[in-house]
């Protein structure tokens, strides 16, 4: 079928997309043109072959511009032009693709029988493509089903075994707002609990198997080492999931993703979020499917709905989720006018246009292409023969599952799978015919013994039968076996159709409805595939994968238990005993046996133990409360020790509490003295409560508590009298053993007597161990804990003898007088305890008046008391007691009760008794006292009442004193009142009169409105309150962040501090501004009648409106409430929706006073709005006094905002925001951050610079750069000084200016020079400007790091290039030039002598600065020290300053590749050595100094010469004057200039050598510590070790080496190599040397550069050392070559080592050369060098045949390389010919 025909629509007309880019058709088209075109295409005929573009032969008389738009071309010419234009376009597209990087060769067309070339496949043809990870791009829409619901995200199964995740913040906007509201909610006291908050759980919103349409937000591929790790982030937000649809695209049967906005009576208001539309959705309750619970349809939840219609206005779309509607494929949008109505999830009517064995192609609406791949056409999993099932031209119903945004033309993916068509989860049938979910039939990791191959896809995989009806299995080609499988075959091979194999389930995709399986042997044999598969408590073998090292040492082990599964063994679980050096016991690769402690699949965590007690225990592990039983024995680990006991960890998340009393039979004072954290103990379960998640355990063995004791314990009853023998005595308790049953019990010391503490202590002294005590009463008994508490108080003993000891509430009778003791004392009451922990309340009012005001009412804890029971409430299990009165008052009280109701001296004569005071009665009362919140009155001598302040005034205007409203009432005033009821002080309400008693207090009202006759006042209640209504309120209580007010005696409300007043000054001291009793006019903000919650506001009308982000303005000063305080900020809440942080820079005008911790939570503060970001809802707030109080206040640290202009040179302070590896990030205010690099932190060297800075620290610095909007600061004191000179910038330079600098890089054409004191300015000095004569190579004159003086020759402002000159002629007039150089010499700075570096100067270059160079490394220092031996005076044996090669160069001597030269290196070393040599012209004569005077005279001229000082020390030792030599050394250290670091170091080392040779261990140690203080520590350590080796003190050297690697081993690889060389060559401990390598790799890390630096040198030692093992060395090199096969320097090193030994094995060497020649990617130059070296070796060690064999291999290699190169060239020529 030709491409033009494929572009036709259903009616035969070409769609718009089929038009050419330039339509050159005539306005009037000939009829024959169509027929010609059609006839050319019949039967798939090829297009006409055109040799050249057809041209028309125009007649001369034909006009160039014919009238009426008529064409001058014939119809045939027009048709030929169109075809040629299309061919040109296709050719250009093909050419552009090939230029864009396509490397595939053009396939040649197949020839037909007639010899003609068949047409190529049309590029516009629709391809059947499966959805895969690469085709998923941002913006893709895809249908999926929920397959996992986690705490913070939802997993969605997508087509073709893909899985995506929806974060909790990407569900819907409404849901995100609910989450934000919860996050911002305050932890206020008595805050109402919102039921909706409790229901925000993804488990309640989503259900497994739910279908959704998702929007692809991002895809990320983090695959490592071939292990796929891909992440697909999705979003269900309707605005994204419905993207591409407009309001007109929504027609009947269109599917929409909708989120619930609100829940109404008749349905749910839904948000469909169509772009550029305000359309809403409505889901009636009757249209909610039965499988969707109404509880899950809550604000923010999302549903896939189908549109059933639109409202008349067109602004509301009716939705449905009914299964028979949305799950029916007949419900497709037949009225759709555009293809945008068809999104994933929508059913569609498909016209089949092509069917292949790999899928189906069709069209929707005749224009939109759709495809169904192998899986979703049901050809693969279902085995359907789609070629026979579906015919071209037929119509089928399908469901759209995805789109392909990257396709050239719009295209959708469809599915014909039955469960996708019906939008239901796939159901399978078991062998018994029971329907079940597939995952329940074959769980993950299940091994299916017999899987039959049903279908073979050669390059994809196998479809197999897993014996589950209706659910197939799929084995990807990569999962068929462990090795690589290139292709599969249907009729041959081990995996042909019908073959049976075992397989393992590795997953199930509910969307595809297929099991994913693996036939790999490694998977079948692997014990676990996932952490979920590992049962807690199981014993598993493992291999130590990594040692976890922290600041305390070894913190644990990472143990690999299966492929891809590793677990952590915490430090406390490494062993049963505490290991001092666990790193010595465990090593990487070690096999161990572990037991699983706990698993956390959500976090992919696995905890293991190596404790043998747990691993080898036969006791079943306890993992949950369901497995517990009282008395059960188990092992547990102590994870935390407390003063009162210990927390014991078992398996899983199960924990128990071990009380200190249950730790041992003996008394334990401090558990930490007997137990340690991490200790494994055997425990017994005493009790547990699964609901409360509590468990009590004991270390006491219940078996030791025999049957006899158990029976004896059960016989004992509370109140029984027993006899016991004292076993132990402490200050607080006496431990006794009962005579019967030998039970142990405790007698508290305070229970010895009823008398005072002193008397009790006297009684305690009389008691001794083994004494027998009688008449002990059992006070408490706990059979579970086997504890018994006794008492010896005579009052309790006597009551027990009479049977009156109270121990249950059932035995309590009102009026009984019983003994007890004081348990606790509070400010308002005391608590009296009886036997069996029965407690009674003794209120303060029940105490005699003479003791009520005493501290603690005159009581002491455990004091004996006798009380009278006044009330018993068995329902509440409460007893109230009183101190019995003396004499006969009780009898009088009973007699007086009869006349209690009679009114005595009533003010109202109509009131004769309480019965006359009914509700609503108006009577008179006398003011007894006026308090802040109430008036106490008397209606009669024996009838009291109260008038709440809220029942006095009708209007706010009636109050004369707002803070003291009741001040006008005086004692004795008689006022009219109305009876409201009985006051209930406990519940702050009043009761009906029926609750009257002899001591009742009447609730009264004195409101004028309530005293009117005929009106019956209705009490105010929460149900009658309305939001927004105004009321009069009175302050009842003042809390920290709010106040409580009364609107009536039984209606109480709360006013938040920010709602108290518009006057901010009043909020500074709320208690003073609003004292208790003060009046307020309030408005109701919120009322909850069910929970009696009332929120009020006292702000003026309009001011209480909620501050929102739209209303807040920059510069506003507002009150706020502190909701959070940290070390770096104070978070302030301005309203329910507006809050913001106050950072350190905004807390005070002086940063030294900025301290967030001085603010407390809920405090009310003033804040000023500095900046607003409304789009992100962020505000920058400030508490600076200059902002919130007065702008005229002194400001020490100015405020920095985004509008502040910061210039270079400004000195400013800020707070350290972050301490990174690059330097400090300093917050200057708001989001303004400056960086201070490490080099700009201090003038002096800071070894551990991070220890000098911490987050939130105040620092002061100067701005040194504002380039590109990035601020850079310097904290150096020198930069902060007044004399600071800003760095030189490009604009500061002038042509002709002289500058100094340092050579950064040298090339053949010139040198790049960094200008000193500049802002990273660098210039180029061309070689023509280096000397006054011609210079061929600049490298011969200068080295990197040389300091030079240069002249600015040219400045290019556009390119910012600087041209410099170094010719000496430029500086002839320079007064500072004092070097007498020849005419070709360059500029010199600070040259020490004429002779220094003359070899360079003679070449025509400038002198370089060598003195005081900071760039020379330790290796150079070491070389210079060696050279000092040559400078010794004749006849004087100097002290050696070095004799051990610290650069490990000896290991590299033979590691040079053949053909290379070391001349540049040697030349550089000679230059460095020459620089350190002291000028010898100052010597006295040719024989050198001979006396002390000679040395002293020489030192006057050369005080900084270490060589001279060391010679002087050696001279003193010639006469055995050790003390004088030490004095010389001390003088040298003090005399040599501090800048001469190298010279000082030489003296220190010589001094150390002196002490090693002649001093004691103490003097060496003292000097060693001093030298480490003034010099580089590592170098001093290494030099001392070298001195020990030379002196033969190998033991001391070995000890020092151990100190070196501990101190510097994590940073310097060389220390490990040096130590290994010492152990091999000097100490004869090769075994210890080999053990160093794994330690070094662990300390330094296993990076590539570390591996390549360490391992070859350790391997070389095995070859060169007399104690080495060459096989060990070969093994190390073989491992390296396996990892880095292309590193030919390693091959050369191994050859050098193998051939360097005289007894080399020729077979091994030949094999090495042969393997090296076969390395993939070997370059011709490397191959030539390699074969040449091989041939040279064969010449020396082989024969003629072996030599010829090398030549043959070389020729063979060259031939293959040429063929490969020729093949590539031929391919290129072929491509070029095809293009032509």
Short mmCIF file of C-alpha atoms in Angstrom, two decimals, residues 150 915 1258 1289 1463:
data_model
loop_
_atom_site.label_atom_id
_atom_site.label_comp_id
_atom_site.label_asym_id
_atom_site.label_seq_id
_atom_site.Cartn_x
_atom_site.Cartn_y
_atom_site.Cartn_z
CA UNK A 150 2.15 3.02 51.25
CA UNK A 915 -38.77 24.83 98.78
CA UNK A 1258 28.18 35.27 63.65
CA UNK A 1289 40.57 43.88 38.44
CA UNK A 1463 65.64 12.61 31.56
#
